[in-house]
Amino acid sequence: MEIARNGMTREAIFEKLAEFRRNDIKWQEGRTYGYVFDPGKAVVEVGKAAYNAFLSENGLDFTVFQSLLRLERELAAFGARHLRGDKQVVGNFTSGGTESIILAVKAARDCYREKRPEITTPEMILPATAHAAFHKAAHYLGVKAVTVSVDPETFRADVEKVRSAITDNTILIVGSAPSYAHGVVDPIADLAALAQENDLWMHSDACMGGFLLPYFSRLGEPVPDFDFTVPGVTSISVDLHKYAYTPKGASLILYRNKVYRKYQIFACSRWIGYTIINNAVQSSKSGGPMAAAWAVLNYVGDDGYLEIARKKLAAVKKITDGISRIDGLRLLTRPDMCLVSFTSNDVNVFHIIDEMNRRGWYIQPSLSFDNSPAHIHLSINASNVGWEDELLKNLAECVEIARTLPDGELIGLIKGSLEGVDLSAISDKDIMGMMSAAGVTDGALPSRMADINGLLDALPAHVREKALTAFVNDIFSQP
Ligand SMILES: *Cc1c(COP(=O)(O)O)cnc(C)c1O
């Protein structure tokens, strides 16, 4: 684009922006089970106002913006308390779970560089359900990710498999509380004990559950320990922009004490310019997310969050019971929180998703990987409460429609054409050829995604990654 020569009017700008948003998902209706965590208008307004109030303050320098230092210290202190840490626990505010995780992996890497200098290729052990952000951290930081299968029944980390994966190069073990895909809490206490036995760093990834699980526990749910009460847990990531409903760009990374956190900090005086001292990955950053997080936490309040948790818990029970009664659907497991995963033995789940989508629902596809089948994921949030009956009714109908839809022919054709092809050397051109056979045209996606999801699902992970990269490299181009 070219920027408007004489500027646009406010009115014209907002008209245009609204137009850009026209085809976005209609999350405001409460039928979106992912991506948006919506606490309702009143809370959103408070978050927006606080965000705007601190929009221009720059977290680059907390000595100049002491308000931001104050906010960050208070938020970290809240996190430490919420996760039952003692006075030694310290932490920082980050832009999200991914940044918190990158920082934890960096801190572990740098800690072990000092502690075990003989390790030149550090490894971290990831249950297959550990969030992709750990693979990103591995990729960025030169740490090798060693993935181990989770238990095929419970989908929780298999402690014995983790034990067998430990080598002389291992520095870090990861567990999730809960995992995104199946919403179950790993045996954090056993993993942390294993880490202690072997003098390793243990990260408890509570991006999803760190805020909400303590409330579920107060409501009488049997929540396994995952926090600083567990001996051996070194660091914990907990997102605020998920179940604390604060505006996006809000997470905390917490450490058992300053000795560990020190390795997260980056200082630089080897250039000509201002002194750089960063707690996090970002340098210049708006104070908005931090002020908004502080505001929303205090506006909703402890009782308010407990009440929201109670409603979500009831909704999860209704939805999981309902799904297990629908002919053709099967829960992968009973979740520990409010992330639900289910599949079908006889119907293509990607068709079910497309049919639901046509009816205004957003439910998320999850590709098969290792011992987990392709499935449908729901992250249930406050704005979904009240839609349970309607959701179940529509699901049951969509399963029946999905049964009648043609299935697997295209994938069969593509698979046939790949017979004998060396997938490790497949070119971007061949990949884009397959993608266009599945319905991708000129960088645009079809409204029905079943063929594309089916194609991706049929490919091995490294080819999926190639396909996704080629696709994205294509769509982010000049309009
Ligand atoms: C969401 C999530 C993350 C990553 O968080 P982002 O805020 O999307 O960067 C990490 N771990 C788990 C378990 C998550 O659910």
Coordinates of C-alpha atoms and ligand atoms in Angstrom, one line a residue:
M1 CA 0.0 0.0 0.0
E2 CA 0.9 3.6 -0.2
I3 CA 0.0 5.7 2.8
A4 CA -2.7 8.3 2.2
R5 CA -1.1 11.5 0.8
N6 CA -3.1 13.9 2.9
G7 CA -4.0 11.5 5.7
M8 CA -7.4 9.9 6.2
T9 CA -10.1 11.1 8.5
R10 CA -10.7 9.2 11.7
E11 CA -14.0 8.2 10.4
A12 CA -12.7 6.7 7.2
I13 CA -9.9 4.9 9.1
F14 CA -12.3 3.1 11.4
E15 CA -14.7 2.3 8.6
K16 CA -11.8 0.7 6.8
L17 CA -10.6 -1.2 9.8
A18 CA -14.1 -2.5 10.5
E19 CA -14.3 -3.7 6.9
F20 CA -11.0 -5.5 7.2
R21 CA -12.5 -7.4 10.2
R22 CA -15.7 -8.4 8.3
N23 CA -14.6 -12.0 7.7
D24 CA -13.0 -12.6 11.1
I25 CA -14.4 -15.2 13.4
K26 CA -17.4 -13.8 15.3
W27 CA -16.0 -14.6 18.8
Q28 CA -18.3 -12.1 20.5
E29 CA -21.2 -14.5 20.2
G30 CA -19.5 -17.0 22.5
R31 CA -19.4 -19.9 20.1
T32 CA -15.7 -19.8 19.6
Y33 CA -13.8 -22.4 21.6
G34 CA -10.3 -21.2 21.2
Y35 CA -8.1 -18.1 20.6
V36 CA -10.2 -15.6 22.4
F37 CA -10.8 -15.6 26.1
D38 CA -13.7 -13.3 26.6
P39 CA -14.7 -12.2 30.2
G40 CA -17.6 -10.1 29.0
K41 CA -18.0 -6.4 28.2
A42 CA -17.5 -4.8 31.6
V43 CA -14.1 -6.5 32.2
V44 CA -13.0 -6.0 28.6
E45 CA -13.7 -2.2 29.0
V46 CA -11.6 -2.0 32.1
G47 CA -8.7 -3.8 30.4
K48 CA -8.9 -1.6 27.4
A49 CA -9.0 1.6 29.5
A50 CA -5.9 0.5 31.5
Y51 CA -4.2 -0.6 28.3
N52 CA -4.8 2.8 26.7
A53 CA -3.7 4.7 29.8
F54 CA -0.3 3.0 29.6
L55 CA 0.0 2.6 25.8
S56 CA 2.9 5.1 25.5
E57 CA 4.9 4.1 28.5
N58 CA 8.0 2.1 27.5
G59 CA 9.0 -1.0 29.3
L60 CA 12.5 -0.6 27.8
D61 CA 13.5 1.4 30.8
F62 CA 11.9 0.7 34.1
T63 CA 14.1 3.2 35.8
V64 CA 12.5 6.0 33.9
F65 CA 9.0 4.4 34.0
Q66 CA 8.9 3.4 37.6
S67 CA 5.2 2.7 37.3
L68 CA 6.1 -0.2 35.1
L69 CA 8.6 -1.5 37.6
R70 CA 6.0 -1.3 40.3
L71 CA 3.4 -3.1 38.2
E72 CA 5.8 -5.9 37.1
R73 CA 6.9 -6.5 40.7
E74 CA 3.3 -6.7 41.9
L75 CA 2.3 -9.0 39.1
A76 CA 5.2 -11.3 39.8
A77 CA 4.5 -11.3 43.5
F78 CA 0.9 -12.2 42.7
G79 CA 2.1 -15.1 40.6
A80 CA 4.5 -16.3 43.3
R81 CA 1.7 -16.3 45.8
H82 CA -0.9 -17.9 43.5
L83 CA 1.6 -20.7 42.8
R84 CA 2.4 -21.1 46.5
G85 CA 6.0 -20.0 46.3
D86 CA 7.9 -18.7 49.3
K87 CA 9.6 -15.3 49.6
Q88 CA 12.5 -16.4 47.4
V89 CA 10.4 -16.8 44.3
V90 CA 11.0 -14.1 41.6
G91 CA 9.6 -13.5 38.2
N92 CA 9.0 -11.3 35.3
F93 CA 6.2 -10.2 33.0
T94 CA 6.4 -11.3 29.4
S95 CA 4.4 -10.9 26.2
G96 CA 3.0 -14.4 26.3
G97 CA 3.6 -18.1 27.0
T98 CA 6.0 -18.4 24.2
E99 CA 8.2 -15.7 25.5
S100 CA 8.0 -17.1 29.0
I101 CA 9.1 -20.5 27.7
I102 CA 11.9 -19.1 25.6
L103 CA 13.2 -17.3 28.6
A104 CA 13.0 -20.4 30.8
V105 CA 14.9 -22.5 28.3
K106 CA 17.5 -19.8 27.9
A107 CA 17.9 -19.5 31.7
A108 CA 18.3 -23.3 31.9
R109 CA 20.8 -23.4 29.0
D110 CA 23.0 -20.6 30.4
C111 CA 22.8 -22.0 34.0
Y112 CA 24.1 -25.4 32.7
R113 CA 26.7 -23.7 30.5
E114 CA 28.2 -22.6 33.8
K115 CA 27.4 -25.6 35.9
R116 CA 28.3 -28.3 33.3
P117 CA 30.6 -26.6 30.8
E118 CA 31.5 -30.0 29.2
I119 CA 28.0 -30.2 27.7
T120 CA 28.2 -28.8 24.2
T121 CA 24.9 -30.0 22.9
P122 CA 22.4 -29.5 25.7
E123 CA 19.2 -31.5 25.5
M124 CA 15.7 -31.0 27.0
I125 CA 13.2 -33.8 27.3
L126 CA 9.8 -33.0 26.1
P127 CA 6.7 -35.2 26.5
A128 CA 5.0 -35.2 23.0
T129 CA 2.3 -33.0 24.5
A130 CA 4.7 -30.2 25.5
H131 CA 3.7 -27.0 23.8
A132 CA 5.3 -26.2 20.4
A133 CA 6.9 -23.1 22.1
F134 CA 9.5 -25.5 23.5
H135 CA 10.4 -26.6 20.0
K136 CA 10.6 -23.0 19.0
A137 CA 12.9 -22.3 22.0
A138 CA 15.0 -25.3 21.0
H139 CA 15.3 -24.1 17.5
Y140 CA 16.2 -20.5 18.5
L141 CA 18.5 -21.4 21.3
G142 CA 20.5 -24.4 20.0
V143 CA 19.1 -26.8 22.6
K144 CA 18.2 -30.2 21.3
A145 CA 14.5 -31.2 21.8
V146 CA 14.2 -34.9 22.7
T147 CA 10.5 -35.9 22.4
V148 CA 9.1 -38.9 24.3
S149 CA 5.7 -40.5 23.9
V150 CA 3.0 -39.9 26.5
D151 CA 1.0 -42.6 28.1
P152 CA -1.4 -43.8 25.3
E153 CA -4.4 -44.1 27.7
T154 CA -4.1 -41.0 30.0
F155 CA -2.0 -38.8 27.6
R156 CA 0.1 -37.8 30.6
A157 CA 3.9 -37.8 30.5
D158 CA 5.3 -41.2 31.0
V159 CA 7.9 -40.8 33.7
E160 CA 9.7 -44.0 32.9
K161 CA 10.1 -43.0 29.3
V162 CA 11.4 -39.6 30.4
R163 CA 13.9 -41.4 32.7
S164 CA 15.2 -43.5 29.8
A165 CA 15.7 -40.4 27.6
I166 CA 18.1 -38.8 30.1
T167 CA 21.6 -38.7 28.8
D168 CA 24.9 -37.0 29.9
N169 CA 23.7 -34.0 27.8
T170 CA 20.3 -33.5 29.4
I171 CA 19.8 -30.2 31.2
L172 CA 16.0 -29.8 31.4
I173 CA 12.8 -31.8 31.9
V174 CA 9.4 -30.3 30.9
G175 CA 6.0 -31.1 32.2
S176 CA 2.6 -29.4 31.4
A177 CA -0.1 -28.3 33.8
P178 CA -2.2 -29.0 31.9
S179 CA -1.1 -29.9 28.3
Y180 CA -2.9 -28.0 25.6
A181 CA -4.0 -30.9 23.5
H182 CA -5.7 -33.2 26.1
G183 CA -6.0 -30.8 29.0
V184 CA -4.4 -33.2 31.5
V185 CA -1.8 -32.4 34.2
D186 CA 1.4 -34.3 33.8
P187 CA 2.8 -36.1 37.0
I188 CA 4.9 -33.0 37.8
A189 CA 5.9 -34.2 41.2
D190 CA 7.4 -37.4 39.7
L191 CA 9.1 -35.6 36.9
A192 CA 10.5 -33.0 39.4
A193 CA 11.8 -35.8 41.6
L194 CA 13.5 -37.4 38.6
A195 CA 15.0 -34.0 37.7
Q196 CA 16.3 -33.6 41.3
E197 CA 17.8 -37.1 41.3
N198 CA 19.7 -36.2 38.1
D199 CA 20.5 -32.6 39.1
L200 CA 18.4 -31.2 36.2
W201 CA 16.3 -28.1 35.7
M202 CA 12.5 -28.8 35.8
H203 CA 10.1 -26.5 34.1
S204 CA 6.4 -26.8 34.9
D205 CA 4.5 -25.2 32.0
A206 CA 1.4 -23.9 33.6
C207 CA 0.7 -21.4 30.8
M208 CA -2.9 -22.7 30.5
G209 CA -3.5 -23.9 34.1
G210 CA -1.3 -21.8 36.4
F211 CA -4.0 -19.2 36.9
L212 CA -7.1 -21.4 36.8
L213 CA -6.2 -24.7 38.4
P214 CA -5.9 -23.2 41.9
Y215 CA -9.5 -22.1 41.6
F216 CA -10.6 -25.6 40.4
S217 CA -8.8 -27.0 43.4
R218 CA -10.7 -24.6 45.7
L219 CA -13.9 -25.9 44.1
G220 CA -13.0 -29.4 45.2
E221 CA -11.5 -30.8 42.0
P222 CA -8.6 -33.2 42.4
V223 CA -5.9 -31.1 40.9
P224 CA -2.4 -32.7 41.1
D225 CA 0.3 -30.4 42.5
F226 CA 2.3 -28.6 39.8
D227 CA 3.5 -25.5 41.5
F228 CA 6.3 -24.3 43.8
T229 CA 5.2 -26.7 46.6
V230 CA 6.6 -29.5 44.5
P231 CA 10.3 -30.0 45.4
G232 CA 12.5 -29.8 42.3
V233 CA 10.3 -27.5 40.2
T234 CA 12.8 -24.8 39.1
S235 CA 10.6 -22.5 36.9
I236 CA 6.9 -22.1 36.0
S237 CA 5.3 -20.3 33.1
V238 CA 1.7 -18.9 33.6
D239 CA -0.2 -16.9 31.1
L240 CA -2.5 -14.2 32.2
H241 CA -4.0 -13.6 28.7
K242 CA -5.7 -17.0 28.8
Y243 CA -7.8 -17.9 31.9
A244 CA -7.1 -14.6 33.8
Y245 CA -8.8 -12.9 30.8
T246 CA -6.4 -10.0 30.6
P247 CA -5.7 -8.5 27.2
K248 CA -3.2 -10.4 25.0
G249 CA 0.5 -9.8 25.6
A250 CA 0.5 -11.0 29.3
S251 CA 2.3 -13.9 30.9
L252 CA 4.6 -14.5 33.8
I253 CA 7.8 -16.5 34.1
L254 CA 8.6 -17.4 37.7
Y255 CA 11.7 -19.0 39.2
R256 CA 12.3 -20.7 42.5
N257 CA 14.9 -18.1 43.4
K258 CA 17.1 -15.4 42.0
V259 CA 20.0 -17.7 41.4
Y260 CA 18.1 -19.3 38.5
R261 CA 16.4 -16.1 37.3
K262 CA 19.8 -14.4 36.9
Y263 CA 20.4 -16.5 33.7
Q264 CA 17.4 -15.0 32.0
I265 CA 18.6 -11.4 32.1
F266 CA 20.5 -9.9 29.2
A267 CA 22.7 -6.9 29.6
C268 CA 24.7 -5.3 26.8
S269 CA 27.3 -2.5 26.9
R270 CA 29.1 -3.5 23.8
W271 CA 27.6 -0.9 21.4
I272 CA 27.3 2.8 21.1
G273 CA 24.0 3.9 22.5
Y274 CA 21.8 3.5 25.6
T275 CA 22.5 0.8 28.1
I276 CA 20.6 -2.4 27.4
I277 CA 19.3 -4.4 30.3
N278 CA 16.4 -6.7 29.4
N279 CA 14.6 -9.1 31.6
A280 CA 12.7 -10.4 28.6
V281 CA 13.1 -10.9 24.8
Q282 CA 11.5 -7.7 23.9
S283 CA 13.2 -4.3 24.4
S284 CA 10.9 -1.4 23.6
K285 CA 7.5 -2.5 24.7
S286 CA 4.2 -0.8 25.6
G287 CA 3.2 -0.6 29.2
G288 CA -0.3 -1.4 28.1
P289 CA -0.4 -5.1 28.6
M290 CA 1.0 -4.9 32.0
A291 CA -1.3 -2.2 33.2
A292 CA -4.3 -4.0 31.7
A293 CA -3.3 -7.2 33.4
W294 CA -3.0 -5.5 36.8
A295 CA -6.4 -3.8 36.2
V296 CA -8.3 -6.9 35.1
L297 CA -6.9 -9.1 37.9
N298 CA -8.1 -6.5 40.5
Y299 CA -11.3 -5.7 38.8
V300 CA -12.6 -9.3 38.5
G301 CA -11.1 -10.1 41.9
D302 CA -10.5 -13.4 43.7
D303 CA -14.2 -14.1 44.3
G304 CA -15.0 -13.1 40.7
Y305 CA -12.5 -15.6 39.3
L306 CA -13.8 -18.3 41.6
E307 CA -17.3 -17.7 40.3
I308 CA -16.2 -17.8 36.7
A309 CA -14.3 -21.1 37.4
R310 CA -17.4 -22.6 39.0
K311 CA -19.4 -21.9 35.8
K312 CA -16.7 -23.2 33.5
L313 CA -16.4 -26.4 35.6
A314 CA -20.1 -27.0 35.3
A315 CA -19.9 -26.4 31.5
V316 CA -17.0 -28.8 31.1
K317 CA -18.9 -31.5 32.9
K318 CA -22.0 -31.0 30.7
I319 CA -20.0 -30.9 27.5
T320 CA -17.8 -34.0 28.3
D321 CA -20.9 -36.0 29.5
G322 CA -22.8 -34.9 26.4
I323 CA -20.0 -35.7 23.9
S324 CA -19.6 -39.2 25.4
R325 CA -23.3 -39.8 24.7
I326 CA -23.2 -38.8 21.1
D327 CA -23.1 -41.8 18.8
G328 CA -19.9 -41.6 16.7
L329 CA -17.9 -39.4 19.1
R330 CA -15.4 -40.4 21.8
L331 CA -13.5 -38.4 24.4
L332 CA -9.8 -38.9 24.3
T333 CA -9.7 -38.6 28.0
R334 CA -11.5 -36.8 30.9
P335 CA -9.7 -33.5 31.2
D336 CA -8.3 -32.0 34.4
M337 CA -9.4 -28.5 33.5
C338 CA -11.5 -27.0 30.7
L339 CA -9.7 -28.2 27.6
V340 CA -11.6 -30.9 25.9
S341 CA -10.4 -33.3 23.2
F342 CA -12.5 -35.8 21.3
T343 CA -12.5 -37.8 18.2
S344 CA -14.5 -40.3 16.2
N345 CA -13.8 -43.9 15.2
D346 CA -16.1 -43.8 12.2
V347 CA -16.4 -40.3 11.0
N348 CA -13.8 -37.8 9.6
V349 CA -13.4 -35.2 12.3
F350 CA -12.3 -32.6 9.9
H351 CA -15.8 -32.8 8.2
I352 CA -17.4 -32.4 11.6
I353 CA -15.4 -29.2 12.1
D354 CA -16.3 -27.8 8.7
E355 CA -20.0 -28.5 9.3
M356 CA -19.9 -26.8 12.7
N357 CA -18.0 -23.9 11.2
R358 CA -20.8 -23.4 8.7
R359 CA -23.2 -23.1 11.6
G360 CA -21.2 -20.4 13.2
W361 CA -19.1 -22.4 15.7
Y362 CA -15.3 -22.4 15.9
I363 CA -13.9 -25.7 17.2
Q364 CA -10.3 -26.5 16.6
P365 CA -8.7 -29.3 14.5
S366 CA -5.7 -31.1 15.9
L367 CA -3.6 -33.3 13.7
S368 CA -2.6 -36.8 14.6
F369 CA 0.9 -37.1 16.1
D370 CA 2.7 -40.0 17.8
N371 CA 0.0 -41.9 19.7
S372 CA -2.7 -39.2 19.7
P373 CA -5.3 -39.5 16.9
A374 CA -6.5 -36.5 14.8
H375 CA -9.1 -34.9 17.0
I376 CA -11.3 -31.9 17.9
H377 CA -10.2 -29.5 20.6
L378 CA -12.3 -27.1 22.7
S379 CA -10.8 -24.5 25.0
I380 CA -13.8 -23.6 27.1
N381 CA -13.9 -20.0 28.3
A382 CA -16.3 -17.8 30.2
S383 CA -18.1 -16.6 27.1
N384 CA -18.9 -20.2 26.1
V385 CA -20.9 -20.8 29.2
G386 CA -24.6 -21.2 28.4
W387 CA -24.1 -22.6 24.9
E388 CA -23.6 -26.2 26.1
D389 CA -27.0 -27.7 25.0
E390 CA -26.8 -25.9 21.6
L391 CA -23.2 -27.1 21.1
L392 CA -24.1 -30.7 21.8
K393 CA -27.2 -30.6 19.6
N394 CA -25.2 -29.2 16.7
L395 CA -22.4 -31.6 17.2
A396 CA -24.7 -34.6 17.1
E397 CA -26.3 -33.2 13.8
C398 CA -22.9 -32.5 12.3
V399 CA -21.6 -36.0 13.0
E400 CA -24.6 -37.4 11.0
I401 CA -24.0 -35.1 8.1
A402 CA -20.2 -35.8 8.2
R403 CA -21.1 -39.5 7.8
T404 CA -22.7 -38.8 4.4
L405 CA -19.8 -36.7 3.0
P406 CA -17.2 -38.2 0.6
D407 CA -14.1 -39.0 2.4
G408 CA -10.5 -39.7 1.8
E409 CA -10.6 -39.9 -2.0
L410 CA -8.4 -37.0 -2.6
I411 CA -6.0 -38.0 0.1
G412 CA -5.9 -41.5 -1.4
L413 CA -5.0 -40.0 -4.8
I414 CA -2.3 -37.7 -3.4
K415 CA -0.9 -40.6 -1.3
G416 CA -0.9 -42.8 -4.4
S417 CA 1.0 -40.1 -6.4
L418 CA 3.6 -40.0 -3.5
E419 CA 4.2 -43.7 -3.7
G420 CA 7.9 -44.2 -4.0
V421 CA 8.7 -40.5 -3.7
D422 CA 11.5 -39.6 -1.2
L423 CA 9.6 -37.3 1.1
S424 CA 12.7 -36.1 2.8
A425 CA 13.7 -34.4 -0.4
I426 CA 10.3 -33.2 -1.5
S427 CA 10.4 -29.7 -3.1
D428 CA 8.3 -26.7 -2.2
K429 CA 6.9 -26.8 -5.7
D430 CA 5.6 -30.4 -5.2
I431 CA 4.2 -29.5 -1.8
M432 CA 2.4 -26.5 -3.2
G433 CA 1.0 -28.8 -5.9
M434 CA -0.4 -31.1 -3.3
M435 CA -1.8 -28.1 -1.4
S436 CA -3.6 -26.7 -4.4
A437 CA -5.0 -30.2 -5.2
A438 CA -6.5 -30.0 -1.7
G439 CA -8.0 -26.6 -2.4
V440 CA -5.5 -23.9 -1.7
T441 CA -5.7 -21.3 -4.5
D442 CA -3.5 -18.2 -4.8
G443 CA -2.7 -18.2 -1.2
A444 CA -6.3 -18.4 -0.2
L445 CA -8.0 -21.1 1.8
P446 CA -11.3 -22.7 0.9
S447 CA -14.2 -22.4 3.4
R448 CA -14.1 -26.2 3.8
M449 CA -10.8 -27.3 5.3
A450 CA -11.3 -31.0 5.5
D451 CA -9.2 -31.9 2.5
I452 CA -6.3 -29.7 3.6
N453 CA -6.4 -30.9 7.2
G454 CA -6.7 -34.5 5.8
L455 CA -3.7 -33.9 3.6
L456 CA -1.6 -32.5 6.4
D457 CA -2.7 -35.3 8.7
A458 CA -1.5 -37.9 6.1
L459 CA 2.0 -36.4 5.9
P460 CA 4.8 -37.0 8.2
A461 CA 5.6 -34.1 10.6
H462 CA 8.6 -32.7 8.8
V463 CA 6.7 -32.6 5.5
R464 CA 3.8 -30.9 7.2
E465 CA 6.2 -28.3 8.5
K466 CA 7.5 -27.8 5.0
A467 CA 4.0 -27.4 3.6
L468 CA 3.0 -24.9 6.2
T469 CA 6.1 -22.9 5.7
A470 CA 5.7 -22.8 1.9
F471 CA 2.1 -21.8 2.4
V472 CA 2.8 -19.0 4.8
N473 CA 5.7 -17.8 2.8
D474 CA 3.2 -17.4 0.0
I475 CA 0.3 -15.7 1.7
F476 CA 2.3 -13.1 3.4
S477 CA 3.1 -11.2 0.3
Q478 CA 2.0 -8.0 -1.3
P479 CA -1.8 -7.9 -1.8
Ligands
LIG1 C1 -0.9 -21.3 25.1 C2 0.2 -22.2 25.6 C3 1.5 -21.8 25.5 C4 2.0 -20.7 24.6 O1 1.5 -19.5 24.9 P1 1.3 -18.2 23.9 O2 0.7 -17.3 24.9 O3 0.3 -18.6 22.8 O4 2.6 -17.8 23.4 C5 2.4 -22.6 26.1 N1 2.1 -23.7 26.8 C6 0.8 -24.1 26.9 C7 0.4 -25.3 27.7 C8 -0.2 -23.3 26.3 O5 -1.5 -23.7 26.4

